[in-house]
XYZ file of C-alpha atoms in Angstrom:
436
model
C -43.102 -47.039 -1.119
C -46.859 -46.905 -0.537
C -46.840 -43.161 0.220
C -45.028 -42.371 -3.025
C -47.497 -44.452 -5.019
C -50.433 -42.730 -3.324
C -48.972 -39.293 -4.014
C -48.414 -40.206 -7.629
C -51.975 -41.463 -7.943
C -53.416 -38.278 -6.422
C -51.341 -36.111 -8.745
C -52.501 -38.147 -11.700
C -56.101 -37.737 -10.545
C -55.709 -33.978 -10.378
C -54.552 -34.130 -13.977
C -57.654 -36.277 -14.638
C -55.632 -39.282 -15.763
C -58.124 -42.161 -15.709
C -55.437 -44.817 -15.363
C -54.857 -43.620 -11.779
C -58.230 -44.972 -10.590
C -57.142 -48.535 -9.648
C -54.230 -47.178 -7.591
C -56.496 -44.704 -5.829
C -59.097 -47.326 -4.941
C -56.413 -49.759 -3.776
C -54.917 -47.142 -1.449
C -58.143 -46.529 0.496
C -58.159 -49.619 2.781
C -56.078 -48.754 5.823
C -55.837 -45.051 4.972
C -56.394 -42.568 7.791
C -59.589 -40.449 7.537
C -57.918 -37.385 6.023
C -56.128 -39.406 3.347
C -59.248 -41.443 2.645
C -61.198 -38.241 1.989
C -58.502 -37.015 -0.414
C -58.464 -40.336 -2.254
C -62.254 -40.432 -2.567
C -62.386 -36.917 -4.030
C -59.622 -37.918 -6.424
C -61.719 -40.857 -7.607
C -64.388 -38.371 -8.630
C -61.838 -36.433 -10.662
C -60.955 -39.516 -12.745
C -64.525 -40.696 -13.244
C -65.081 -43.485 -10.662
C -65.820 -45.817 -13.540
C -64.465 -49.110 -12.194
C -66.319 -51.336 -9.790
C -63.781 -50.703 -7.042
C -63.893 -46.953 -7.587
C -67.681 -46.808 -7.483
C -67.838 -48.935 -4.338
C -65.287 -46.702 -2.633
C -67.338 -43.580 -3.404
C -70.585 -45.195 -2.213
C -68.895 -46.409 0.970
C -67.673 -42.859 1.595
C -71.209 -41.494 1.237
C -72.311 -43.811 4.037
C -69.332 -43.083 6.294
C -69.948 -41.845 9.831
C -67.139 -39.296 9.499
C -68.789 -36.181 7.956
C -65.625 -35.121 6.127
C -65.363 -38.501 4.383
C -69.061 -38.327 3.486
C -68.565 -34.809 2.070
C -65.659 -36.138 0.009
C -68.010 -38.793 -1.367
C -70.615 -36.179 -2.277
C -67.978 -34.095 -4.055
C -66.814 -37.161 -5.948
C -70.363 -37.817 -7.160
C -70.631 -34.200 -8.263
C -67.614 -34.782 -10.529
C -68.581 -38.323 -11.548
C -72.373 -38.839 -11.262
C -73.439 -42.321 -10.132
C -77.070 -43.370 -10.389
C -76.804 -45.625 -7.362
C -75.618 -42.658 -5.301
C -78.805 -40.612 -5.811
C -80.910 -42.391 -3.119
C -78.025 -42.023 -0.672
C -77.743 -38.310 -1.450
C -81.485 -37.929 -0.847
C -81.104 -39.568 2.559
C -78.251 -37.179 3.369
C -80.627 -34.225 3.021
C -81.971 -35.221 6.420
C -78.483 -35.342 7.905
C -78.041 -33.382 11.087
C -74.811 -32.035 9.624
C -75.641 -28.753 7.855
C -72.586 -28.846 5.629
C -73.217 -32.407 4.491
C -76.902 -31.700 3.801
C -76.040 -28.584 1.807
C -73.434 -30.474 -0.247
C -75.985 -33.202 -0.997
C -78.635 -30.677 -2.023
C -76.391 -28.854 -4.498
C -75.013 -32.102 -5.910
C -78.497 -33.497 -6.520
C -79.501 -30.361 -8.410
C -76.316 -30.316 -10.481
C -76.340 -33.956 -11.565
C -80.101 -34.281 -12.154
C -81.107 -30.812 -13.378
C -84.074 -30.885 -10.962
C -84.899 -28.149 -8.429
C -86.480 -29.561 -5.294
C -84.311 -27.669 -2.794
C -83.950 -29.711 0.411
C -87.358 -31.397 0.148
C -86.333 -35.026 0.530
C -89.954 -36.141 -0.012
C -90.094 -34.507 -3.448
C -86.693 -35.908 -4.427
C -87.822 -39.406 -3.443
C -91.017 -39.140 -5.475
C -89.110 -37.902 -8.517
C -86.500 -40.654 -8.233
C -89.140 -43.378 -7.797
C -90.920 -42.180 -10.931
C -88.049 -41.205 -13.222
C -84.903 -42.709 -11.750
C -84.787 -45.637 -14.168
C -84.670 -43.273 -17.153
C -82.891 -40.250 -15.677
C -79.757 -39.056 -17.453
C -77.274 -37.670 -14.965
C -75.063 -34.727 -15.945
C -71.388 -34.033 -15.357
C -70.297 -30.446 -14.544
C -68.525 -30.117 -17.897
C -71.846 -30.794 -19.615
C -73.009 -27.327 -18.514
C -72.718 -24.809 -21.369
C -70.579 -21.698 -21.206
C -68.342 -22.659 -18.329
C -69.719 -19.755 -16.310
C -69.389 -19.410 -12.567
C -71.894 -21.753 -10.946
C -73.945 -19.653 -8.522
C -75.204 -22.778 -6.772
C -71.632 -23.675 -5.803
C -71.001 -20.123 -4.624
C -74.146 -20.236 -2.483
C -73.073 -23.606 -1.114
C -69.638 -22.241 -0.209
C -71.239 -19.321 1.657
C -73.636 -21.626 3.517
C -70.851 -24.028 4.461
C -68.624 -21.170 5.563
C -71.330 -19.767 7.826
C -71.930 -23.203 9.348
C -68.197 -23.567 9.962
C -68.068 -20.183 11.734
C -70.937 -21.253 13.977
C -69.144 -24.505 14.785
C -66.062 -22.718 16.189
C -67.948 -20.163 18.278
C -66.708 -20.001 21.848
C -68.629 -18.890 24.904
C -66.781 -15.688 25.778
C -65.350 -14.286 23.627
C -67.256 -15.890 20.761
C -64.404 -15.611 18.239
C -60.830 -14.431 18.663
C -57.609 -14.086 16.694
C -54.246 -12.803 17.982
C -55.689 -11.611 21.316
C -58.132 -9.340 19.475
C -61.578 -10.721 20.330
C -63.579 -7.582 19.502
C -62.174 -7.257 15.999
C -62.457 -10.964 15.247
C -66.004 -11.163 16.595
C -67.027 -8.077 14.620
C -65.586 -9.572 11.424
C -67.519 -12.817 11.983
C -70.715 -10.867 12.703
C -70.242 -9.098 9.354
C -69.773 -12.440 7.596
C -72.761 -14.130 9.251
C -74.951 -11.150 8.418
C -73.779 -11.277 4.801
C -74.541 -15.006 4.726
C -78.159 -14.308 5.679
C -78.307 -14.379 9.475
C -80.995 -12.053 10.862
C -81.238 -10.264 14.196
C -82.822 -13.275 15.878
C -79.980 -15.583 14.901
C -78.409 -16.881 18.154
C -74.822 -16.765 16.900
C -75.211 -13.260 15.522
C -76.845 -12.111 18.753
C -74.044 -13.644 20.810
C -71.488 -11.731 18.765
C -73.339 -8.416 19.023
C -73.937 -8.885 22.745
C -70.233 -9.455 23.320
C -69.326 -6.286 21.404
C -71.804 -4.181 23.373
C -70.884 -5.593 26.786
C -67.114 -5.098 26.497
C -65.255 -1.756 26.649
C -64.760 0.216 23.452
C -61.589 -1.251 21.917
C -58.348 0.699 21.721
C -57.002 -0.739 18.481
C -57.788 0.768 15.086
C -58.725 -2.486 13.335
C -61.148 -3.400 16.114
C -62.731 0.059 16.230
C -63.325 0.064 12.493
C -64.668 -3.475 12.351
C -66.942 -2.967 15.350
C -68.481 0.153 13.809
C -68.948 -1.721 10.529
C -70.589 -4.733 12.173
C -72.953 -2.786 14.409
C -74.054 -0.531 11.567
C -74.737 -3.457 9.228
C -76.662 -5.408 11.864
C -78.490 -2.617 13.646
C -77.991 0.678 11.848
C -79.089 3.541 14.069
C -80.198 1.101 16.783
C -76.562 0.982 17.977
C -75.881 4.622 17.185
C -74.467 5.435 20.620
C -71.860 2.672 20.572
C -70.956 3.328 16.948
C -70.517 6.979 17.880
C -68.076 6.022 20.624
C -66.020 4.050 18.106
C -66.079 6.954 15.665
C -65.049 9.446 18.349
C -62.028 7.338 19.262
C -61.105 6.883 15.603
C -61.223 10.612 14.982
C -59.142 11.240 18.113
C -56.415 8.772 17.102
C -55.963 10.015 13.536
C -52.290 10.843 13.084
C -50.921 14.038 11.636
C -51.061 13.727 7.884
C -54.381 11.878 7.790
C -53.477 8.237 8.465
C -53.828 5.780 11.351
C -51.561 3.389 13.230
C -52.344 0.680 15.784
C -53.027 3.516 17.010
C -49.376 4.078 17.940
C -46.565 4.130 15.404
C -46.073 6.032 12.179
C -49.232 4.725 10.606
C -49.932 2.471 7.615
C -52.553 2.041 4.943
C -53.919 -1.196 6.355
C -54.946 0.358 9.675
C -56.032 3.483 7.816
C -58.467 1.709 5.509
C -60.247 0.047 8.440
C -60.463 3.390 10.229
C -61.991 4.923 7.088
C -64.429 2.021 6.749
C -65.466 2.443 10.381
C -66.011 6.174 9.924
C -68.108 5.463 6.838
C -70.308 3.103 8.854
C -70.645 5.747 11.552
C -71.746 8.295 8.956
C -74.280 5.800 7.590
C -75.632 5.388 11.133
C -76.168 9.136 11.393
C -72.998 10.109 13.276
C -71.646 13.469 12.026
C -67.988 13.143 10.982
C -66.123 16.469 10.719
C -65.301 17.459 7.154
C -61.685 18.040 8.178
C -61.333 14.309 8.932
C -62.470 13.357 5.427
C -60.329 16.086 3.878
C -57.172 14.902 5.641
C -57.834 11.333 4.471
C -58.318 12.507 0.898
C -55.230 14.711 0.939
C -53.109 11.932 2.403
C -53.997 9.319 -0.216
C -53.674 11.808 -3.057
C -50.236 12.894 -1.844
C -48.755 9.396 -1.493
C -50.180 7.725 -4.614
C -47.267 6.073 -6.412
C -46.364 6.904 -10.032
C -47.871 3.571 -11.135
C -51.217 4.613 -9.640
C -51.030 2.247 -6.675
C -50.308 2.532 -2.978
C -47.879 0.802 -0.628
C -48.267 -0.369 2.973
C -46.197 2.514 4.351
C -45.289 5.915 2.979
C -41.537 5.343 2.975
C -39.768 6.432 -0.223
C -39.740 3.914 -3.067
C -42.056 1.501 -1.253
C -43.640 -0.699 -3.932
C -47.353 -0.718 -4.627
C -49.306 -3.848 -3.694
C -52.733 -5.113 -4.673
C -54.068 -5.077 -1.102
C -52.912 -1.538 -0.358
C -53.990 -0.246 -3.762
C -57.461 -1.610 -3.007
C -57.224 0.221 0.326
C -56.334 3.484 -1.404
C -59.132 3.202 -3.946
C -61.645 2.310 -1.232
C -60.603 5.200 1.003
C -60.865 7.732 -1.816
C -64.263 6.376 -2.851
C -65.482 6.869 0.713
C -64.134 10.428 0.656
C -65.980 11.003 -2.614
C -69.151 9.846 -0.878
C -68.773 11.858 2.329
C -66.532 14.878 1.788
C -68.114 18.236 1.011
C -65.980 19.584 -1.837
C -66.189 21.468 -5.106
C -66.590 19.885 -8.529
C -62.971 20.484 -9.480
C -61.827 18.634 -6.357
C -64.246 15.821 -7.101
C -62.843 15.463 -10.618
C -59.315 15.283 -9.231
C -60.478 12.589 -6.831
C -62.160 10.592 -9.601
C -59.014 10.764 -11.715
C -56.905 9.368 -8.852
C -59.446 6.599 -8.287
C -59.370 5.657 -11.968
C -55.568 5.480 -11.868
C -55.862 3.266 -8.806
C -58.239 0.904 -10.576
C -55.879 0.573 -13.529
C -52.978 -0.143 -11.173
C -55.048 -2.703 -9.291
C -55.716 -4.553 -12.536
C -51.970 -4.912 -13.066
C -51.090 -5.742 -9.469
C -53.763 -8.255 -8.500
C -52.947 -11.954 -8.689
C -56.266 -13.528 -7.857
C -54.867 -17.057 -7.812
C -52.362 -16.269 -5.029
C -53.336 -13.008 -3.286
C -54.262 -13.377 0.382
C -57.919 -13.525 1.401
C -57.327 -10.232 3.220
C -56.412 -8.780 -0.178
C -59.411 -10.387 -1.880
C -61.779 -8.820 0.643
C -60.064 -5.487 -0.048
C -60.710 -5.971 -3.769
C -64.343 -6.780 -3.068
C -64.742 -3.462 -1.272
C -63.029 -1.542 -4.069
C -65.108 -3.311 -6.720
C -68.512 -3.076 -5.081
C -68.100 0.411 -3.605
C -67.282 1.797 -7.043
C -69.598 -0.532 -8.962
C -66.698 -1.877 -11.038
C -66.846 -5.339 -12.567
C -63.290 -5.053 -13.821
C -60.038 -3.468 -12.689
C -58.045 -2.200 -15.646
C -60.213 -4.326 -17.920
C -59.665 -7.522 -15.877
C -62.582 -9.190 -14.070
C -62.057 -9.637 -10.338
C -65.114 -11.443 -9.000
C -65.420 -14.527 -11.205
C -61.778 -15.651 -10.974
C -61.646 -14.918 -7.258
C -64.895 -16.747 -6.551
C -63.798 -19.826 -8.514
C -60.588 -19.953 -6.507
C -62.447 -19.676 -3.197
C -64.927 -22.403 -4.124
C -62.040 -24.708 -5.032
C -59.955 -23.921 -1.932
C -62.681 -24.288 0.678
C -62.036 -27.155 3.071
C -64.436 -30.047 3.417
C -65.407 -28.707 6.872
C -66.421 -25.358 5.369
C -63.410 -23.343 6.509
C -60.767 -21.549 4.493
C -57.235 -21.675 5.866
C -54.117 -19.626 5.301
C -52.528 -16.487 6.682
C -54.872 -15.995 9.649
C -56.950 -18.350 11.754
C -60.028 -20.157 10.450
C -62.565 -17.599 11.666
C -60.788 -14.682 9.994
C -60.004 -16.506 6.741
C -63.543 -17.850 6.437
C -65.081 -14.447 7.135
C -62.957 -12.782 4.445
C -64.009 -15.459 1.952
C -67.732 -15.142 2.721
C -67.632 -11.351 2.456
C -65.917 -11.608 -0.936
C -68.283 -14.257 -2.303
C -71.355 -12.395 -1.110
C -70.133 -9.032 -2.448
C -71.225 -7.705 0.918
C -70.146 -4.049 0.762
C -72.797 -1.404 0.140
C -71.922 0.729 -2.937
C -71.229 4.425 -2.457
C -74.283 6.636 -2.766
C -72.773 9.036 -5.276
C -70.235 8.974 -8.126
């Protein structure tokens, strides 16, 4: 059947089998927009070397549907076409921010020139040197290192996608938790470069300040984090209210729940992160709060050096919760007044946690929630590797590859949450601890 042939052709393209190109090009007429975009990107993977393949890519670049046009730009990035350069230059003036950003990065990658988004300069260069220009394929780049331009593009596209799904009130929401979702998006937009005058950022902050202090641990922690990053001491009063409620809902034994329940390390890490932001904003946090957090994580660290979601006996360590344990202890190291012997004990537990994290993490399949947890553990402690294994490069490559053509990441949670986690990871947005 036609669908089986198309699937086979796409699979062959992903394996970069050039013989798949005629089948891919032949499948485009009559294909729905989503399938057409997939087929066009696949043509780029196999080289777009036939007349039909090249025409299909050029037609995609001129398509009215932005996602099809983005697919065309991505295809050119894999298989540079000289006749596509003038079209890419025209796309710089596109009203679609994602499409313009894709075109900008693709032009720089295939030409080696650096004219940013100045369409006038690109046109002058192409008019003068286009006839003799030698276009480059990505594999022509030496070293195979992570391409920072693609990372920057992914962050820019992600931020544009978050702006596109902003509602009126609340601005962003997941699972009936608008304050937490909005705070997470505010963190991501700030990391992506939005300043205080940015209308989307301001809408998010305004919503947080105009609604009652949330009752749930995740939302309290995220709101404190967002307001501290955006405004620091300017929002000290509201951050203090979040911190006061967090301190009041800490369970016996040093952990947090929703706030009800027996408590878990996921809620606990966001409470600890919120308290850290409060401390950074000048809110005094009692030493007993930090001490109980430290004592809890030290007492429930598993023999393998990791941590589990709950503290039930024989609960297995996971990458996400081990990142939570490391992060929480690092924050205690930063904020807790303690003697040198206690600090050494804390450092030893953190080192064991890092080694465990290196064994537990599976960067190709771990959730984006887990990846953001690893970012915090890595940046807070200034660690480029966990147990000798790099975490940022492999994770960033995966995120760049998995990003949707519309700029979003999809998966466990809704688009706003997934995309925010990805941006925060790519940007390495967490501030390192102030002391080791």
